[in-house]
CSV table of C-alpha atoms and ligand atoms in Angstrom, one decimal:
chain,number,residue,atom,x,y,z
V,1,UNK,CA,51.5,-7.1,-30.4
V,2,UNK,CA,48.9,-4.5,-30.1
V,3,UNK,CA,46.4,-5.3,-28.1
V,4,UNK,CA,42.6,-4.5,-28.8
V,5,UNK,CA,40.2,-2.8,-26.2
V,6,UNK,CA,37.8,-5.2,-25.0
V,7,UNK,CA,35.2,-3.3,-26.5
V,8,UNK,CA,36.5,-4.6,-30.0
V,9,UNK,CA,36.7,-8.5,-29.1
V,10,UNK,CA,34.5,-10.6,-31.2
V,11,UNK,CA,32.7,-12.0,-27.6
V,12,UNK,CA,32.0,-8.2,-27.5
V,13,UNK,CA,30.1,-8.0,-30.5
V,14,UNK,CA,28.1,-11.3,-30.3
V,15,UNK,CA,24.5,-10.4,-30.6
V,16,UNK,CA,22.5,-11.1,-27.6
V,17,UNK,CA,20.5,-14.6,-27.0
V,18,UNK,CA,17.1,-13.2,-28.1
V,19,UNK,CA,18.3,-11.7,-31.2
V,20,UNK,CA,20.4,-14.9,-32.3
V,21,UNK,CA,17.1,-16.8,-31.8
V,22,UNK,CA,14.7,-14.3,-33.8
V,23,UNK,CA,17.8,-14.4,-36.5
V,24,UNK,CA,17.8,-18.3,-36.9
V,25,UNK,CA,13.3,-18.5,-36.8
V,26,UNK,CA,13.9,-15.8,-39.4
V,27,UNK,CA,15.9,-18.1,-41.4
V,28,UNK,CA,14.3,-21.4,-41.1
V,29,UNK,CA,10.8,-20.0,-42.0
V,30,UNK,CA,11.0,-21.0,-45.4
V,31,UNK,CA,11.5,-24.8,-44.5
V,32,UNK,CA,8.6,-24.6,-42.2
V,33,UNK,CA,6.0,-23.4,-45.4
V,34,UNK,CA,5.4,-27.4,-46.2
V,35,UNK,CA,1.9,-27.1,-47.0
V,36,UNK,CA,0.8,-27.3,-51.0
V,37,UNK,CA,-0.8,-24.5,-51.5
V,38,UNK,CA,2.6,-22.0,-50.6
V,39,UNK,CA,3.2,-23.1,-54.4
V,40,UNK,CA,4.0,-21.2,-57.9
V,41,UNK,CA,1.0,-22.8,-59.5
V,42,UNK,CA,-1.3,-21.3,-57.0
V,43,UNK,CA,0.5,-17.8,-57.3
V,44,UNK,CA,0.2,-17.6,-61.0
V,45,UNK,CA,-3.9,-18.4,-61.1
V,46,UNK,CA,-4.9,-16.0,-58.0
V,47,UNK,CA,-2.0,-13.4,-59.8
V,48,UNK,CA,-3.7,-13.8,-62.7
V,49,UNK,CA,-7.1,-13.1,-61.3
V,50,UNK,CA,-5.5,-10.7,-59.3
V,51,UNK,CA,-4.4,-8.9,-62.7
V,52,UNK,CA,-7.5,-8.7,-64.1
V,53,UNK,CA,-9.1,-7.3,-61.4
V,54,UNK,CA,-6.1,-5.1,-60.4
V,55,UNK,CA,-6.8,-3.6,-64.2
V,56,UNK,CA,-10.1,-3.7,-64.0
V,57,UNK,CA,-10.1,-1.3,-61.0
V,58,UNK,CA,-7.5,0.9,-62.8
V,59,UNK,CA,-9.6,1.8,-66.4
V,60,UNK,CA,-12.9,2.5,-64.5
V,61,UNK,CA,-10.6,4.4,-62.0
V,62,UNK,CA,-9.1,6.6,-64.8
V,63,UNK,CA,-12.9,6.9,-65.8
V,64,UNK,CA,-14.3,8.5,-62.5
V,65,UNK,CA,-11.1,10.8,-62.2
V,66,UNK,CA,-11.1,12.3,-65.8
V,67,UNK,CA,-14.7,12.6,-65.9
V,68,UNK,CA,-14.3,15.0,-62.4
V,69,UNK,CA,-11.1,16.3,-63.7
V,70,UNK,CA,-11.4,16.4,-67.5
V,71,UNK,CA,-8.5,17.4,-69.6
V,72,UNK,CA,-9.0,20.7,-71.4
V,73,UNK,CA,-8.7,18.8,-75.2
V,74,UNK,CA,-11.5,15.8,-74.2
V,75,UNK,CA,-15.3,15.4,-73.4
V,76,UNK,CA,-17.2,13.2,-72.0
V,77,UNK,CA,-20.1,12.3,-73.4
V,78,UNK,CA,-23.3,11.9,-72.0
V,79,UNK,CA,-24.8,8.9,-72.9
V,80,UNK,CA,-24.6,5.8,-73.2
V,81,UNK,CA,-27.3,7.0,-69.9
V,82,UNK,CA,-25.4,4.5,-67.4
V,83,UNK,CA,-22.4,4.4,-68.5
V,84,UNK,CA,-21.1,5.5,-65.2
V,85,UNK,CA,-23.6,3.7,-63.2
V,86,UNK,CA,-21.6,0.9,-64.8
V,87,UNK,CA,-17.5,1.5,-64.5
V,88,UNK,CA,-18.3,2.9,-61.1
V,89,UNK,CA,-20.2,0.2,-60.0
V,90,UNK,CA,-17.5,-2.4,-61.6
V,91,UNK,CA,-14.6,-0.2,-59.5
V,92,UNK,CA,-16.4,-0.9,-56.2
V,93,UNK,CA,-17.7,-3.8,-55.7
V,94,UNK,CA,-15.1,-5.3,-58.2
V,95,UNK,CA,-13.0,-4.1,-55.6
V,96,UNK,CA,-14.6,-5.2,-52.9
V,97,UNK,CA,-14.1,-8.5,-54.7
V,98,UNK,CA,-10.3,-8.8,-54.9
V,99,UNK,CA,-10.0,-8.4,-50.9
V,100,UNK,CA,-10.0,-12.7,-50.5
V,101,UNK,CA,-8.1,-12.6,-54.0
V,102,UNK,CA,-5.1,-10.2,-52.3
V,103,UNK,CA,-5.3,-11.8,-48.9
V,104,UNK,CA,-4.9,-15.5,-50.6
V,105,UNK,CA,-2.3,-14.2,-52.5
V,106,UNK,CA,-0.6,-12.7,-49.9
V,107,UNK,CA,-1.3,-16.2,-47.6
V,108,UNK,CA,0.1,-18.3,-50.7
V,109,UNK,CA,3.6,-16.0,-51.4
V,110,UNK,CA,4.3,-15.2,-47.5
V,111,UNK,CA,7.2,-17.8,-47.3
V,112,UNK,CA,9.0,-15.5,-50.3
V,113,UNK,CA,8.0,-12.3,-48.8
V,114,UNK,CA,10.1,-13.0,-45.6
V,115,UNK,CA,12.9,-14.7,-47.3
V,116,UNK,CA,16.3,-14.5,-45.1
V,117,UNK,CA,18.2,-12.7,-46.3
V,118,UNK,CA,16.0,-10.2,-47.9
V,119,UNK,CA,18.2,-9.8,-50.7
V,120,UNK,CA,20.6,-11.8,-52.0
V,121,UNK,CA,22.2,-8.8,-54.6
V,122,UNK,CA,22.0,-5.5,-55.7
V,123,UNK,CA,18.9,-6.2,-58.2
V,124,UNK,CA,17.5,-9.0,-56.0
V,125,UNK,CA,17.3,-5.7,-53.4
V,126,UNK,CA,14.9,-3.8,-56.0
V,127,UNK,CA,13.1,-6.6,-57.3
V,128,UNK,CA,12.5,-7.1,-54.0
V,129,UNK,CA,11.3,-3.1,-53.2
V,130,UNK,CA,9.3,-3.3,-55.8
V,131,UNK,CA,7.5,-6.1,-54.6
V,132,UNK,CA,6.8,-5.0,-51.3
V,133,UNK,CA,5.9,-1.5,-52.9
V,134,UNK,CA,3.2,-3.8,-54.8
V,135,UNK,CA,2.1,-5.4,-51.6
V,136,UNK,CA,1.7,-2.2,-49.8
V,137,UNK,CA,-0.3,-0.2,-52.6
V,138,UNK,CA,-2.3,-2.8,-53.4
V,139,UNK,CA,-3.3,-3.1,-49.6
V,140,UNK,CA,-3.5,0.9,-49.2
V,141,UNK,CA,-5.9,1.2,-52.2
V,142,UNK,CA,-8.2,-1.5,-50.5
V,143,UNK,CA,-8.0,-0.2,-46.8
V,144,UNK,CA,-8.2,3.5,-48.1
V,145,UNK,CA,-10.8,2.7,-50.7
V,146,UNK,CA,-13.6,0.3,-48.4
V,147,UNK,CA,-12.9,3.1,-45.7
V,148,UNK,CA,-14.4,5.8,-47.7
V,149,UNK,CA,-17.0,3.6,-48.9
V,150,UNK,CA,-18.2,3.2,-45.3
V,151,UNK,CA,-17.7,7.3,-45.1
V,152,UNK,CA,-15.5,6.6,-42.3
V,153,UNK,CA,-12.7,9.4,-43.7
V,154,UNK,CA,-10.3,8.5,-40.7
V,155,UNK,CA,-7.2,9.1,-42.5
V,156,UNK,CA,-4.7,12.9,-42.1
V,157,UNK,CA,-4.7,13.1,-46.0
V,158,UNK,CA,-7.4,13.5,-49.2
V,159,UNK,CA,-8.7,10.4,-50.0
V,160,UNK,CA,-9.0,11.0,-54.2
V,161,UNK,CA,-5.8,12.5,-54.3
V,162,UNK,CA,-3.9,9.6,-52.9
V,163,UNK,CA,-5.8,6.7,-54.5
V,164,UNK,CA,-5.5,8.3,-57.6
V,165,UNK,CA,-1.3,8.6,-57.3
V,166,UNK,CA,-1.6,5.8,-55.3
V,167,UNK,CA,-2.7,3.5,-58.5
V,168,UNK,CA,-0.1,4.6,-60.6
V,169,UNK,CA,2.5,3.4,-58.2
V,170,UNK,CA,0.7,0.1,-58.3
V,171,UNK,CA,0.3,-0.3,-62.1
V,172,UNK,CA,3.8,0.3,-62.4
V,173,UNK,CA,5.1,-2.2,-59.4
V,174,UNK,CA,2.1,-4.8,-60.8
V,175,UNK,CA,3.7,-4.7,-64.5
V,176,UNK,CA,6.5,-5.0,-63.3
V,177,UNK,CA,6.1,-8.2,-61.2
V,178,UNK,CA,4.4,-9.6,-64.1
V,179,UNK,CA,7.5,-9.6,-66.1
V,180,UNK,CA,9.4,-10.7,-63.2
V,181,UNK,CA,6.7,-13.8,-62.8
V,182,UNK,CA,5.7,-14.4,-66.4
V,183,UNK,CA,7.5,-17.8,-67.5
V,184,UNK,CA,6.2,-19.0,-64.1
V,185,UNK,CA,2.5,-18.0,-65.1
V,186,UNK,CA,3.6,-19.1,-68.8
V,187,UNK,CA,4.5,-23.0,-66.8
V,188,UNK,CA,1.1,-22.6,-65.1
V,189,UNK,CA,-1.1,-22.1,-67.7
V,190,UNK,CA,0.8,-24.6,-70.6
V,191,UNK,CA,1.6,-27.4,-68.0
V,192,UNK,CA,-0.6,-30.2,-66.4
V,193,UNK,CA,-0.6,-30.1,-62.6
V,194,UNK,CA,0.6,-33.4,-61.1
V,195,UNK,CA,-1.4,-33.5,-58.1
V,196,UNK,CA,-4.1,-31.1,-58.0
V,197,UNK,CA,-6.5,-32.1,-54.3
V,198,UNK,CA,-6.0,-29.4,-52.5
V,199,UNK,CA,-5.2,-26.8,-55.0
V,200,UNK,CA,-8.3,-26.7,-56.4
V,201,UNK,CA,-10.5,-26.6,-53.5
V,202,UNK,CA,-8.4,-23.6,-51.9
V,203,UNK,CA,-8.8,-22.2,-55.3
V,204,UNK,CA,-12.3,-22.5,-55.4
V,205,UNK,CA,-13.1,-21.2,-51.8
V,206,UNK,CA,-11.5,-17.9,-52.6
V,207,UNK,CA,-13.5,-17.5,-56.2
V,208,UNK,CA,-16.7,-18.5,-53.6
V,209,UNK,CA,-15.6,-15.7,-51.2
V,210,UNK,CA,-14.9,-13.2,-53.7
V,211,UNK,CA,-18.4,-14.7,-55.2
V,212,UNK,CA,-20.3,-14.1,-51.9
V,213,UNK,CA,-18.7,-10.1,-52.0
V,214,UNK,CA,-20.1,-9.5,-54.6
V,215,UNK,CA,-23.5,-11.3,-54.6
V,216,UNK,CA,-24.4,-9.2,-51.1
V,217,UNK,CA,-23.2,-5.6,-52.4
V,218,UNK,CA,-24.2,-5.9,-56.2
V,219,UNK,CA,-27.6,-4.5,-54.8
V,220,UNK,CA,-26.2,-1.0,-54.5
V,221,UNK,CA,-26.3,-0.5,-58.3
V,222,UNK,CA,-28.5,-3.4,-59.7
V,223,UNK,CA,-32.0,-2.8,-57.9
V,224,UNK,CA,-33.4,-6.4,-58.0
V,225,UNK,CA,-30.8,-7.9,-56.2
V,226,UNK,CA,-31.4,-4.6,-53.7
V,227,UNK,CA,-32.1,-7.0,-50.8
V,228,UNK,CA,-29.0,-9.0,-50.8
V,229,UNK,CA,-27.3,-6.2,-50.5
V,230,UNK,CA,-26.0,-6.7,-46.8
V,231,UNK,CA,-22.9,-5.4,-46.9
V,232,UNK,CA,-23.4,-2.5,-48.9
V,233,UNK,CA,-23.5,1.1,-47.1
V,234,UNK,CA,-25.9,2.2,-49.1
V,235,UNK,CA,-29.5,0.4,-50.9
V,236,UNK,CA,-31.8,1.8,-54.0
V,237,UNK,CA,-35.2,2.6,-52.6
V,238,UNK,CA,-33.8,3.6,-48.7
V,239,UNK,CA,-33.6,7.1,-48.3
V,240,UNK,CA,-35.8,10.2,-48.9
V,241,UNK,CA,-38.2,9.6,-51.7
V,242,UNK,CA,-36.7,6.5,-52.2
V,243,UNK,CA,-33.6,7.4,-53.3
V,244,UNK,CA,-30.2,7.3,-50.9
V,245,UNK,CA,-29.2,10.8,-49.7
V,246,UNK,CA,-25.3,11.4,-49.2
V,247,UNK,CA,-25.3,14.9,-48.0
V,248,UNK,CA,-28.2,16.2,-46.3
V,249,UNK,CA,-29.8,19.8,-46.3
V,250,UNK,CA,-28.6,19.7,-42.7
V,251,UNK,CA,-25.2,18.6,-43.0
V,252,UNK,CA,-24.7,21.5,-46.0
V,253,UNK,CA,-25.8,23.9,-43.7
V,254,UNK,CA,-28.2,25.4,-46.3
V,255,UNK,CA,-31.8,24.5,-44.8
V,256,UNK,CA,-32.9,28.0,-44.5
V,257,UNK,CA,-31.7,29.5,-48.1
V,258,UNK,CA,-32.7,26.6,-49.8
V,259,UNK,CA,-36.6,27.7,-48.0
V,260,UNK,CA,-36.4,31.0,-48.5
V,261,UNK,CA,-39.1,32.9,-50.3
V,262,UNK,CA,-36.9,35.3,-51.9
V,263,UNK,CA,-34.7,32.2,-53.8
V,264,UNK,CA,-34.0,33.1,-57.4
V,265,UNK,CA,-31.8,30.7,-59.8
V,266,UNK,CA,-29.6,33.4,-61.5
V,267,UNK,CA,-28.3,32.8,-64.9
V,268,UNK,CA,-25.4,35.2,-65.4
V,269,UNK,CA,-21.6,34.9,-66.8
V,270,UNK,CA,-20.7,35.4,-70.5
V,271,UNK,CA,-24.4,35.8,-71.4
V,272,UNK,CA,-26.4,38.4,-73.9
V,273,UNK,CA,-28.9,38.9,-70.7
V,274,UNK,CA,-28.5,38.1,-67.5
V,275,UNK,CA,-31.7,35.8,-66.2
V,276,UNK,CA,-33.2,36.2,-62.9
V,277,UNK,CA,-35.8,33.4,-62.0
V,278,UNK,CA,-38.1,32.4,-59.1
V,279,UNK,CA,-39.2,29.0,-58.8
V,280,UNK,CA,-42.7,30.1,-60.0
V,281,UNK,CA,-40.8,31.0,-63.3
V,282,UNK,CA,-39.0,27.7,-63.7
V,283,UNK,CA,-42.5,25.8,-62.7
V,284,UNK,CA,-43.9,28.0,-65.6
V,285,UNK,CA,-41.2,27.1,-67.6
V,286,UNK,CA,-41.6,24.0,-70.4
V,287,UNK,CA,-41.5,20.9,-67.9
V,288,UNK,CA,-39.4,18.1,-69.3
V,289,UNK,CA,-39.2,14.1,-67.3
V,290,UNK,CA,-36.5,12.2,-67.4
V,291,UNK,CA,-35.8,8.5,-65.7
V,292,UNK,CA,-31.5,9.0,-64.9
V,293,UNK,CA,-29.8,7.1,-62.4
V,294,UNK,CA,-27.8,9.0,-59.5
V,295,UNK,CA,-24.9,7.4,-59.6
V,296,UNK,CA,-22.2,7.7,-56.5
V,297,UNK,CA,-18.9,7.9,-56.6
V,298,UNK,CA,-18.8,5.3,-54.0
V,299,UNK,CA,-20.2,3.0,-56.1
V,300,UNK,CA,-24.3,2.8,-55.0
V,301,UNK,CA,-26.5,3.6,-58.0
V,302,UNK,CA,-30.4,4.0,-58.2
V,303,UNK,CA,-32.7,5.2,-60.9
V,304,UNK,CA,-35.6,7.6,-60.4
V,305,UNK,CA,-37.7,9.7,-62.6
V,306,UNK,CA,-36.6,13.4,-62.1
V,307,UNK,CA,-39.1,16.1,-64.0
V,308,UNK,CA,-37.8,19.9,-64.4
V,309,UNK,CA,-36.1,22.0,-67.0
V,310,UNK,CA,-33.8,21.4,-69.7
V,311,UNK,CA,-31.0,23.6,-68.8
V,312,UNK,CA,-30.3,24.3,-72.5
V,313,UNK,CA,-34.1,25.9,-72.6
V,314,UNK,CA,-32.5,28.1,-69.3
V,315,UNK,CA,-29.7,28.8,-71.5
V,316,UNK,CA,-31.2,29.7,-74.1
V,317,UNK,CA,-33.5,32.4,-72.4
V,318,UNK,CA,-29.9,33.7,-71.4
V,319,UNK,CA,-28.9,33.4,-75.3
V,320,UNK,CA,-26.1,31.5,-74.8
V,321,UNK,CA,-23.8,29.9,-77.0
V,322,UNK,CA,-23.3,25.8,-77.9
V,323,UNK,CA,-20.5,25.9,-77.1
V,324,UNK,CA,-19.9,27.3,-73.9
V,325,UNK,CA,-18.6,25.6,-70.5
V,326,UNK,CA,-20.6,26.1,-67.7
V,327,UNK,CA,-20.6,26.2,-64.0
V,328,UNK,CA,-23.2,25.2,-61.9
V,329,UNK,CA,-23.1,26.1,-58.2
V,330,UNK,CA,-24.7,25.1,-55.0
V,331,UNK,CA,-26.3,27.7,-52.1
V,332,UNK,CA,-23.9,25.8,-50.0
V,333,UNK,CA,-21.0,27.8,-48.3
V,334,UNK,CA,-18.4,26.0,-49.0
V,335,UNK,CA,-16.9,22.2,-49.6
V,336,UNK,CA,-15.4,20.3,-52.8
V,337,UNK,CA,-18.6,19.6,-54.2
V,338,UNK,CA,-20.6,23.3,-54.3
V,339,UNK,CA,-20.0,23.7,-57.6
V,340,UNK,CA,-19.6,21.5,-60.9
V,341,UNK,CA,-18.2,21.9,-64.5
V,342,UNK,CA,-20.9,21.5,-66.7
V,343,UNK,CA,-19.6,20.4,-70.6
V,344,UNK,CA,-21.5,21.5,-73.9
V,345,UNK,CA,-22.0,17.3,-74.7
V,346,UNK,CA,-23.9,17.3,-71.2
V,347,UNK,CA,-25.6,20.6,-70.8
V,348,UNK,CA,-26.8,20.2,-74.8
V,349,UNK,CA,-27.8,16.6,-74.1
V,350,UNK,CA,-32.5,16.7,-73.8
V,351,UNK,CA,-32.3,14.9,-70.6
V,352,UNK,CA,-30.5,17.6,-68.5
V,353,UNK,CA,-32.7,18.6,-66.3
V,354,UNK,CA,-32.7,21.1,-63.7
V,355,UNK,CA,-34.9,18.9,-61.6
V,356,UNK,CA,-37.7,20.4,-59.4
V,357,UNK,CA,-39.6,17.1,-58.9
V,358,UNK,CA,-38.5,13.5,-58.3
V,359,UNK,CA,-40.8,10.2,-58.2
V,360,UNK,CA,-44.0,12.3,-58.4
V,361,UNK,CA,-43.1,14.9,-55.6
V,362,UNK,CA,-41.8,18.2,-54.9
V,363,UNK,CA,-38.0,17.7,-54.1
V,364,UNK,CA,-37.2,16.7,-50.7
V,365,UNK,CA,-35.0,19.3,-49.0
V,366,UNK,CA,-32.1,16.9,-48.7
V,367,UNK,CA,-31.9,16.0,-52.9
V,368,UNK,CA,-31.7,19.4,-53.1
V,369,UNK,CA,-35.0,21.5,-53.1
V,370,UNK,CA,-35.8,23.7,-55.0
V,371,UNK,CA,-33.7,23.0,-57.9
V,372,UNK,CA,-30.9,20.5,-59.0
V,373,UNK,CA,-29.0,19.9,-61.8
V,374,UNK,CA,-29.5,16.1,-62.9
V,375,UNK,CA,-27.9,14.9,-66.2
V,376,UNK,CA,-26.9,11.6,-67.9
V,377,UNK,CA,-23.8,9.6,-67.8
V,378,UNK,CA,-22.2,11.6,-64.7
V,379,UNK,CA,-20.8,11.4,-61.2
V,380,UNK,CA,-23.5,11.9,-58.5
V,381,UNK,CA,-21.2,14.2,-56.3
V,382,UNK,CA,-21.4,16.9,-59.8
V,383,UNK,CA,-25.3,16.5,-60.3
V,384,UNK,CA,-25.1,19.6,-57.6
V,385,UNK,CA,-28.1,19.9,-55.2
V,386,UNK,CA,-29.4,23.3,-54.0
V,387,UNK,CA,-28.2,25.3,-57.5
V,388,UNK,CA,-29.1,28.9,-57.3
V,389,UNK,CA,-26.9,30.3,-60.2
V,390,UNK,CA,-25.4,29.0,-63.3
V,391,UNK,CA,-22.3,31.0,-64.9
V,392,UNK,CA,-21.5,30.7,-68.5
V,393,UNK,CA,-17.9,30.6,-68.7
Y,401,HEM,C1,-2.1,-6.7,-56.5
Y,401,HEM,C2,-1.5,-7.6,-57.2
Y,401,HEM,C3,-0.4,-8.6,-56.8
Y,401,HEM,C4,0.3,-8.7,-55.6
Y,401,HEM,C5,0.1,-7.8,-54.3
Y,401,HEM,C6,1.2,-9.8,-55.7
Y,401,HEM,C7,2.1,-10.2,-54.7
Y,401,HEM,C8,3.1,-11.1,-54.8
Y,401,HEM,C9,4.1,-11.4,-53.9
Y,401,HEM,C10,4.4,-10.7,-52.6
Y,401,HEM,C11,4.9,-12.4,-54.4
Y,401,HEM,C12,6.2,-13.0,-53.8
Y,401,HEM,C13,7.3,-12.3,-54.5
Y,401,HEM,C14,8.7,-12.6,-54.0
Y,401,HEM,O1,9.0,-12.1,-52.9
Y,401,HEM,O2,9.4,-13.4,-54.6
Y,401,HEM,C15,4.3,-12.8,-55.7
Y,401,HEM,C16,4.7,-13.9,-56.4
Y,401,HEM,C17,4.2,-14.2,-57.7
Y,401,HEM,N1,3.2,-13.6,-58.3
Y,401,HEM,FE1,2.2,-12.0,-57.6
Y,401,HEM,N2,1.1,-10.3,-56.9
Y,401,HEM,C18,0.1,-9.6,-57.6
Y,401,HEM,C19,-0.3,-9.8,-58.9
Y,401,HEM,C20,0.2,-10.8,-59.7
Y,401,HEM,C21,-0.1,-11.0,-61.1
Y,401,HEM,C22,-1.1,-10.0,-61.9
Y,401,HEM,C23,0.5,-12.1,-61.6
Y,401,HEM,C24,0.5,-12.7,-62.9
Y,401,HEM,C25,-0.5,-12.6,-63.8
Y,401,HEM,C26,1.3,-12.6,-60.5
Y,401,HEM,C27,2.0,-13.8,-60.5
Y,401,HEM,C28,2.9,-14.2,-59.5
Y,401,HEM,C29,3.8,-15.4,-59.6
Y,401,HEM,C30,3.8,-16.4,-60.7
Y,401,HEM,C31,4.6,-15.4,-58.4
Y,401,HEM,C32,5.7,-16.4,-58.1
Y,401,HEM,C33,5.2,-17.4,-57.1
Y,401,HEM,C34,6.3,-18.4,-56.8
Y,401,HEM,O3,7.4,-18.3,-57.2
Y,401,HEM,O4,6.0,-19.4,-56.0
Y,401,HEM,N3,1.1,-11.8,-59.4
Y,401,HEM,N4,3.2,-12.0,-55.9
């Protein structure tokens, strides 16, 4: 008989005490979930509230992206005014509200989500990827996304860039869970519930919690309700002129330029004449007023009533064509934001204004003295502060 090295005896291969013990709390979790609410009824109505918001987040996401990155064969058009004020605002604070709709989801499924073992076959292993793939995008976009909201950018990588790929992985993991779920949702919705104390009120106190949310940041873009906006970074009617400021003159690094004497706004590109202007010329220039809303990326919004000149009339002195793409750019340096595409529907549009005077006043210096482009129905990170040229491409 041949004999086996010690090495190779079963006693050898025993796992140790504290490893057998995690193993068997690993496996009797799941009889330890007793309560109610770990239950497939309460799943299916916070995943369906979870998919409406989810979806929500995801058209008004595609909105913000394509109208920063537009494709060469659409346009965006410039009015409704507030259209943006509007998806934006619904991606933010809508997001904001689906934080207690995740983490009660999350609460409700954990029993599944640490099922011993993890997988049980082959598909059961990528069902199972998937689903964690879900949980962890849908808990990146939120992390990643009320970070930057705070301006607290403390993550190695670029924040659109990954929340925009990042939502594609989670559309696609989120349908498919849907189909994997959907007789269970189908049961929910068609049956009954035998007993439902408890359910509800769980139920309830995460719609109140995603209520509250959203009662103390709605504020940020809907001005009478400005005061309950606690929890909101930024308020209407707090900042220079009354109007929030993101990036300052200071933190652009373009305080002395934008003072000089000697600024001209220089109209040049594929023009019949290049057009060279001081600020006396645009003041002398047909003044047009405008009330647009600034409306952040990060969801805050606020109207104000912006006077200048049309851009088209600038345009125009430059003889350009309708249906040219311009770029406007910034005295600043550098940075993603010094320059912005500027489309025929928007520089066209009457209330396109390359502001000189907002609520009544000279610019401030931080909203971008002595001239900045403001237009309808568009990002606030391209209305560019500071311009000092504008190329017709
Ligand atoms: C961001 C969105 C969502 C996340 C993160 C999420 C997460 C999860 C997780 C981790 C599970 C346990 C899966 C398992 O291991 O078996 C689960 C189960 C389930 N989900 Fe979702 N889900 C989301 C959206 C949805 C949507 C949109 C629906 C339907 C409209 C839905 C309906 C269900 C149902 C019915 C179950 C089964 C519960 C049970 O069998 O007890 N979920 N979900």
């Amino acid at each position: 008989m041949v004999r086996r090295p010690a090495f190779l005896t079963a006693a050898a291969f025993t796992p140790p005490p504290a490893a057998r013990r995690a193993v068997r709390a690993l496996t009797e979790l799941p009889a330890r979930f007793s309560s109610r609410l770990h239950d497939e009824r309460v799943a299916a109505w916070l995943g369906i509230a979870l998919g409406v918001s989810v979806l929500t987040s995801f058209a008004t996401g595609l909105v913000s992206h394509f109208m920063q990155h537009p494709p060469g064969w659409a346009q965006w058009p410039s009015r409704p005014v507030g259209l943006y004020r509007v998806t934006q605002g619904l991606h933010v604070i809508g997001g904001l509200a689906t934080v207690p709709l995740l983490l009660a989801k999350l609460w409700t499924v954990y029993p599944k989500l640490l099922q011993w073992p993890p997988a049980r076959s082959a598909a059961d292993g990528v069902r199972r990827l998937l689903v964690f793939l879900l949980v962890g995008g849908a808990l990146f976009q939120l992390v990643t996304g009320i970070l930057n909201i705070s301006y607290w950018y403390a993550f190695p990588f670029f924040f659109t860039t990954a929340h925009y790929w990042t939502a594609y992985i989670l559309i696609g993991a989120l349908l498919i869970h849907v189909a994997d779920e959907w007789h269970k949702v189908r049961r929910t919705v068609m049956t009954r519930p035998g007993d439902a104390v408890g359910r509800r009120g769980f139920l309830l106190g995460v719609a109140a919690a995603s209520g509250a949310i959203v009662l103390t940041t709605v504020g940020e873009a809907f001005s009478p309700l400005a005061r309950l906006a606690v929890l909101a970074p930024r308020r209407p009617g707090v900042g220079a002129q009354g109007l929030p400021v993101n990036k300052s003159a200071f933190g652009a690094g373009v305080g002395a330029a934008a003072r000089d004497p000697e600024y001209r706004l220089i109209v040049t590109g594929r023009v019949a004449r290049e057009v060279t202007l001081s600020l006396a010329d645009l003041r002398a220039l047909p003044a047009h007023a405008a009330r647009l809303p600034i409306a952040c990326v990060e969801g805050w919004s606020a109207e104000a009533m912006w006077e200048g000149v049309r851009l088209r009339d600038v345009l125009e002195l430059a003889g350009v064509d309708g249906d040219a793409q311009v770029r406007v750019e910034s005295l600043e340096r550098g940075g993603r934001y010094r320059t912005s595409r500027v489309a025929p529907a928007h520089w066209r549009d009457p209330l396109t204004l390359l502001a000189l005077r907002l609520n009544g006043a000279p610019l401030d210096l931080d909203h971008g003295y002595p001239c900045r482009l403001i237009a309808p129905d568009r990002p606030g990170v391209m209305q560019t502060k500071w311009v000092h040229r504008v190329v017709v491409l």
